XYZ file of C-alpha atoms in Angstrom:
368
model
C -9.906 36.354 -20.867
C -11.052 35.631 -24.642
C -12.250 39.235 -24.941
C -8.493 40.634 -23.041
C -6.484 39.150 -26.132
C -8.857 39.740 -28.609
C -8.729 43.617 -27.427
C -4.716 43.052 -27.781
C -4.886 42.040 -31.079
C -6.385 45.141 -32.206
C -4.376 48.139 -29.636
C -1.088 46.258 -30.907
C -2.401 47.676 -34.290
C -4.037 50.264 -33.641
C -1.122 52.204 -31.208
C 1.838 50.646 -32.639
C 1.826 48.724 -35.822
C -1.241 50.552 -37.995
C -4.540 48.668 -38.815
C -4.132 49.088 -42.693
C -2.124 45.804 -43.190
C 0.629 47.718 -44.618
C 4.525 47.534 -43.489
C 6.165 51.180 -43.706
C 8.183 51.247 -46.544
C 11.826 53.320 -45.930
C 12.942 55.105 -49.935
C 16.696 55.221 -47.951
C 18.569 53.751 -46.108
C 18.023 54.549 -42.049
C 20.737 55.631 -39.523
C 21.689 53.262 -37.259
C 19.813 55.503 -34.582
C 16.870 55.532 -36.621
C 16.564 52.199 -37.215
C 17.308 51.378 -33.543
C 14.513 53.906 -32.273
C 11.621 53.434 -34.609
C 12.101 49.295 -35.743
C 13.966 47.382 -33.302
C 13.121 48.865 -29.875
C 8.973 48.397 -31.303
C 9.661 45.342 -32.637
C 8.285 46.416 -36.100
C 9.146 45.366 -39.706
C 9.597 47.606 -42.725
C 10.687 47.698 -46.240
C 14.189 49.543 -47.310
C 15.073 50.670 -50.700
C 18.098 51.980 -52.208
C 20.559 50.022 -49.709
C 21.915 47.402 -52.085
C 21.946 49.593 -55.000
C 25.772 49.124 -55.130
C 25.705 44.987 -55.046
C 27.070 43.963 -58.498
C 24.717 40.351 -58.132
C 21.616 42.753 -58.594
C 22.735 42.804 -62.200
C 24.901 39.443 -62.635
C 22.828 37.296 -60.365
C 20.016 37.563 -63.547
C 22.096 35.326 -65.689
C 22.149 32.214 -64.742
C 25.164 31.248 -66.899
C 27.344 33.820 -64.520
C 25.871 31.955 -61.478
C 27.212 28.185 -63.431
C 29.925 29.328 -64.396
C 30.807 31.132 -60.864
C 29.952 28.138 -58.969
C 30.824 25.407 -61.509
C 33.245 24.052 -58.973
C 31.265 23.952 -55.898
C 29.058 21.740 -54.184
C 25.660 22.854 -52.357
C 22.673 21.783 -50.482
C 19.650 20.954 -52.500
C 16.075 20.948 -50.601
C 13.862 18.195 -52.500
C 9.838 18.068 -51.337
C 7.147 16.665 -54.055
C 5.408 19.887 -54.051
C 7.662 22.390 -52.827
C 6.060 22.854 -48.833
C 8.942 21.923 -47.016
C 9.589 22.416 -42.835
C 5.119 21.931 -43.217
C 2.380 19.971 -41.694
C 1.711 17.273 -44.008
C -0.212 13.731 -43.236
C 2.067 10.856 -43.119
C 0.993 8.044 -46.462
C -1.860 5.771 -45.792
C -3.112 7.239 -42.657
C -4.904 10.601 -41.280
C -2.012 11.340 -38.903
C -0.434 14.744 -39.454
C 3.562 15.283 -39.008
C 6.017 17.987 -39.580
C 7.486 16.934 -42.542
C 11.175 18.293 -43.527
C 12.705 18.412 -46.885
C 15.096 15.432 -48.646
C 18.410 17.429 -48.526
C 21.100 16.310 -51.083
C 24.755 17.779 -51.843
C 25.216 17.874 -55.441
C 27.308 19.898 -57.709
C 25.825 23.704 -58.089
C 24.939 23.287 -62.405
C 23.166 20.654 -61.389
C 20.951 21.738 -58.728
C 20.287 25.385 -60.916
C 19.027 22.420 -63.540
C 17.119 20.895 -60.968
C 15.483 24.430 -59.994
C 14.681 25.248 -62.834
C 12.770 22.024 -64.142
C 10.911 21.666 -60.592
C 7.456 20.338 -60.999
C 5.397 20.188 -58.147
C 3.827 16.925 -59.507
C 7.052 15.670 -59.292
C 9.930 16.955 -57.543
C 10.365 20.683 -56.533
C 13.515 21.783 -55.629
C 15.295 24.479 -53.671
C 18.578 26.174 -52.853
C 17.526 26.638 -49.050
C 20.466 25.604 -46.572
C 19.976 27.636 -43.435
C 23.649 26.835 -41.856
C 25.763 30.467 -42.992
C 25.168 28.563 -46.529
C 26.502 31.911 -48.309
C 29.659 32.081 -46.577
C 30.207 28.696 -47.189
C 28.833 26.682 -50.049
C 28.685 29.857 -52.132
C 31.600 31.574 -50.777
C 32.210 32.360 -54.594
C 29.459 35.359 -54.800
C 31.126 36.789 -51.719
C 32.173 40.177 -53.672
C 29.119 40.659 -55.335
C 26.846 41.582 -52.133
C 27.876 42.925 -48.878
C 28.882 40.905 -46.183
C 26.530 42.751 -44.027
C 24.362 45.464 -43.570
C 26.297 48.903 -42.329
C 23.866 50.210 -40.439
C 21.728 47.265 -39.384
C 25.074 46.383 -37.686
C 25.623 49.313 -35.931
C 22.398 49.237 -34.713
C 22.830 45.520 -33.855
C 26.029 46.085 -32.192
C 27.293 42.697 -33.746
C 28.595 41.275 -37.085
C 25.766 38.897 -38.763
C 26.039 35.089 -36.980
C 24.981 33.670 -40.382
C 24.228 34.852 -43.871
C 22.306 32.528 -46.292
C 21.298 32.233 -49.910
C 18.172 31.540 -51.252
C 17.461 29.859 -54.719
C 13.818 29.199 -55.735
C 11.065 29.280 -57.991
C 7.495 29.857 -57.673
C 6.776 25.996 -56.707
C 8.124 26.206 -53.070
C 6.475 28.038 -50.105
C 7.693 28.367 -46.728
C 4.469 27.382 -44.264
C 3.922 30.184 -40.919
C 6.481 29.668 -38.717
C 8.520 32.118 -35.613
C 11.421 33.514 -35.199
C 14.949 33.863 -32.425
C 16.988 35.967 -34.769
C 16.650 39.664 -36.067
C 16.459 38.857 -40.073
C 16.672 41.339 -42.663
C 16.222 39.894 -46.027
C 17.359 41.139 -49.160
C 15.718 39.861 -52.439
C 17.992 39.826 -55.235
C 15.916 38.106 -58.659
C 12.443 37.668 -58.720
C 10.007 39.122 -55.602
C 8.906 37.578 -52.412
C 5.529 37.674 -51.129
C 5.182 37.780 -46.943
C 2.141 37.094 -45.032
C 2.869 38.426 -41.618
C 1.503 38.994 -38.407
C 2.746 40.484 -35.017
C 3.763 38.244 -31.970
C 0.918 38.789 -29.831
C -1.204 36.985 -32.297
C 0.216 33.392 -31.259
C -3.089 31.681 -30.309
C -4.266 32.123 -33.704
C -1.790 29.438 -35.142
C -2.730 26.714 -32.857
C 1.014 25.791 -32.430
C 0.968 21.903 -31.627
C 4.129 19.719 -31.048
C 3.895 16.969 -34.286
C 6.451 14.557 -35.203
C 9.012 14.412 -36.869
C 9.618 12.933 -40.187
C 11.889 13.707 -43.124
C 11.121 13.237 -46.978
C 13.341 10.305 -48.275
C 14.095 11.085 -52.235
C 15.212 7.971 -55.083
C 17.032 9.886 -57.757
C 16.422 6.665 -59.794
C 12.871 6.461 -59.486
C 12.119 10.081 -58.713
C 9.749 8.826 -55.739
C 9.597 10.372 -52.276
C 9.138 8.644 -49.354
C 7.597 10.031 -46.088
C 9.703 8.254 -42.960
C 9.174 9.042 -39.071
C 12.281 10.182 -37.130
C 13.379 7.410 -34.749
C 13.231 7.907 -31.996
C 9.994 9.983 -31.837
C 10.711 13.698 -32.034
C 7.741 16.532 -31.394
C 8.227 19.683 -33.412
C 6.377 22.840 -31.998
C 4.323 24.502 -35.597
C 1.650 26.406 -36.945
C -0.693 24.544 -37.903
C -2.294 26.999 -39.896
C -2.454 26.874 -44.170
C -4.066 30.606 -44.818
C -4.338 29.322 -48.722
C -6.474 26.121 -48.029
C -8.268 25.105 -51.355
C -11.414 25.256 -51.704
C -13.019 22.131 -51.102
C -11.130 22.539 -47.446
C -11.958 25.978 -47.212
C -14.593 25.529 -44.531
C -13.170 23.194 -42.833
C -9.986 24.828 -42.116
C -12.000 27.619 -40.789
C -13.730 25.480 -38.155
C -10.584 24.014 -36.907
C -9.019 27.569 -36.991
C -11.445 30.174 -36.082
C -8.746 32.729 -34.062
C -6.975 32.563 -37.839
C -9.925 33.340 -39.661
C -11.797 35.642 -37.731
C -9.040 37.788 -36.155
C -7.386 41.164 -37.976
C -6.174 40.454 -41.361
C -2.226 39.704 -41.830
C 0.152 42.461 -43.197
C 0.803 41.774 -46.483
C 3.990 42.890 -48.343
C 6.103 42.257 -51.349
C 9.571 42.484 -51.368
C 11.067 43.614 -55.032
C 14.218 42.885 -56.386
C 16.621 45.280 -54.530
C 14.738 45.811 -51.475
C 15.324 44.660 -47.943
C 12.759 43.582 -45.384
C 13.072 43.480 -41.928
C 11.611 40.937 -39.747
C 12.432 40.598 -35.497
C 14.109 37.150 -35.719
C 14.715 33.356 -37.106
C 13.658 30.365 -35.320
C 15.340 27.831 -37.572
C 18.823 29.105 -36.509
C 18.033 29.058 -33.009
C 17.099 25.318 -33.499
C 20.460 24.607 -35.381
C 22.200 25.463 -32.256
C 19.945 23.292 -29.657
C 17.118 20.781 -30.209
C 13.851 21.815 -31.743
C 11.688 20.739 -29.224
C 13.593 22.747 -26.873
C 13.139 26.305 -28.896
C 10.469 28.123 -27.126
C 9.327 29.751 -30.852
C 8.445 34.026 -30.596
C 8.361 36.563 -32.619
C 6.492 37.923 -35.916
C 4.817 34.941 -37.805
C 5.472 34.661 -40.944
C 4.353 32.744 -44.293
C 6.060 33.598 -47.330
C 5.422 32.773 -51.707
C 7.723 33.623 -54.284
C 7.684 34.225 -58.144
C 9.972 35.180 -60.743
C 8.942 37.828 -63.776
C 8.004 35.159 -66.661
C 9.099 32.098 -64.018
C 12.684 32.969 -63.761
C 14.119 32.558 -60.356
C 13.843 34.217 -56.850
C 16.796 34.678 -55.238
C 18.045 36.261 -51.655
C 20.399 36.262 -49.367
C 19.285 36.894 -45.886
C 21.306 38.192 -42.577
C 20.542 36.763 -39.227
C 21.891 39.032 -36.581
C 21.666 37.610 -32.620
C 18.277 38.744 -30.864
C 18.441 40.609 -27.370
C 16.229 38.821 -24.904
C 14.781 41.563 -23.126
C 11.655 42.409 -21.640
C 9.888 41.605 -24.944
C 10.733 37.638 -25.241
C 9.506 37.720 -21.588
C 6.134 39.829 -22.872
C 5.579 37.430 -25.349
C 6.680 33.862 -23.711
C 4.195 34.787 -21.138
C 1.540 35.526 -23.284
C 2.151 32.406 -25.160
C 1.336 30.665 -21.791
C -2.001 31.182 -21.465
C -4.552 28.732 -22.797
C -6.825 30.667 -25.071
C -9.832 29.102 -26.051
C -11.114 29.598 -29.707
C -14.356 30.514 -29.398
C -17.967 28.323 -31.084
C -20.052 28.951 -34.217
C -17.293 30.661 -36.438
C -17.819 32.409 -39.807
C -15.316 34.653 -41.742
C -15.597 37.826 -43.367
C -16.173 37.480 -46.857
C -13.036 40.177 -47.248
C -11.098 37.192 -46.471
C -12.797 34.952 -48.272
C -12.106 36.900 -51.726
C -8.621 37.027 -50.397
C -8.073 33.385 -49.862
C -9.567 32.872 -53.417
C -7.324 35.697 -54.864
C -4.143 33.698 -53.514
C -5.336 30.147 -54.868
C -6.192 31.268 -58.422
C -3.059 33.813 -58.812
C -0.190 32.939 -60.804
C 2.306 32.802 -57.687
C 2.744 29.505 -56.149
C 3.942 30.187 -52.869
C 7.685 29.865 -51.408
């Protein structure tokens, strides 16, 4: 059996997906045919340029007096971690006991959570513009005519208007850990560049996906501590358990505990640049807004993405989340989830990914 999905991983690459680690990049816009016929049906990302050439917050969006001046009226949703890994495994204060640890969330006034942004310190408090509820047609309903309200052709391909549309605010200080989608996603980066680590669905045993509990970072705007409280009752949350940038006094030990990870084909690597869009088969975080997490059965690409800004200025996107047709493809994959594969004894890893795991920890971008 070991040797079966091993053999998978690579023929997914090899006949489908490429074995360079590169996504296909598109210089225009597709046709709604096109896009249906060589990305959706295959299930495979790529990279689109020249589609939100037009948007008027490519250019405004840079100044962050137009976005406090804008939005001086409104009130948002401000993610608060102490070192900007929210939604990520984390071990719960005084004690070796991992839980899936989710960000303090507090509404404040917009100026004040750009301020907040921008001073982040992941010694301290990072902070992040990261509401995943249709937060753009909402809380920030204010940019509306200065990006689309969807994507032409995605939708035609779709057959559907977007269910949600969100806005991203960040800085180099917060990451977003591996985690699976339910929702077709293209994401358009506005400011700044994102930085995706991804890897195709039939990959799931490498991210040991274990159900942890659930606990929520509790912030004092007096004191500027955090604390780390349990969900009561006890709640399990399904999640990689995976870090692929361990540092290096871990390093070997994360590649004990995670040999599949390691060992396996590298991830497909991409950076999405101001005014491109990436697209990516799902998210699972809007699935889970509209039932319980522990009852999301998680598929999909995985997906771990960092972010940085040119000189530390801000990364900002607004993403589209467009329903996902369950077809024979969830069933491919739920199946395959199913089976209990083994990680096999005595790992090592290739040095290849050794230099790349170093190249990520001493870089200048601090992940998303």
């Amino acid at each position: 059996m070991e040797e079966k999905i091993e053999e998978l991983w690579r023929e997914v690459r090899e006949v489908s997906l490429g074995s360079n680690g590169s996504i296909e990049r598109l210089e225009s816009p597709p046709t709604p045919l096109q896009f249906l016929k060589n990305f959706i049906n295959p299930n495979k990302p790529c990279i689109i340029s020249n589609s939100i050439n037009h948007w008027p917050a490519l250019s405004s969006w840079t100044d962050p007096s137009y976005l406090t001046q804008t939005l001086s009226s409104s009130t948002v949703s401000l993610h608060l971690t102490p070192t900007g890994a929210a939604d990520s495994i984390t071990s719960l204060p005084s004690s070796s006991s991992l839980c899936f640890a989710s960000a303090h969330v507090e509404r404040v006034p917009f100026p004040d959570a750009l301020r907040l942004i921008n001073s982040s310190d992941p010694s301290k408090c990072v902070a992040y513009a990261q509401q995943q509820n249709d937060c753009f047609r909402s809380e920030y309903s204010s940019l509306a005519e200065d990006c689309d309200s969807h994507i032409g052709w995605a939708t035609e391909a779709f057959g559907s208007e977007p269910e949600a549309v969100n806005l991203w605010i960040g800085n180099r200080h917060s990451n977003t850990s591996f985690h699976k989608d339910h929702y077709e996603n293209l994401y358009a980066v506005v400011t700044g560049e994102k930085r995706f680590l991804l890897f195709p669905p039939t990959d799931v045993h490498r991210f040991y996906i274990r159900h942890y509990p659930a606990a929520t970072y509790k912030h004092s705007l007096e004191t500027g501590e955090f604390d780390l409280e349990l969900e009561k009752p006890t709640r399990y949350v399904p999640w990689c358990s995976v870090d692929p940038f361990p540092s290096p006094e871990n390093l070997e030990d994360e590649i004990s505990k995670f040999p599949l990870y390691f060992n396996g084909p590298p991830p497909f690597e991409c950076t999405v640049k101001a005014g491109e869009i990436l697209y990516l088969y799902g998210s699972f975080l809007l699935q889970c807004i509209k039932s319980r997490w522990n009852e999301c059965r998680p598929s999909m690409w995985f997906h771990h993405v960092r972010q940085s800004g040119d000189g530390g200025e801000l990364t900002i996107a607004v993403n589209y989340w467009y329903d996902m047709q369950f077809d024979i493809k969830y069933a491919y994959f739920n199946f395959l989830q199913s089976i209990d594969y083994q990680s096999p004894t005595n790992p090592t890893m290739p040095e290849t990914l050794c230099e790349k795991i170093d190249s990520g920890l001493d870089g200048d971008d601090d992940t998303k």
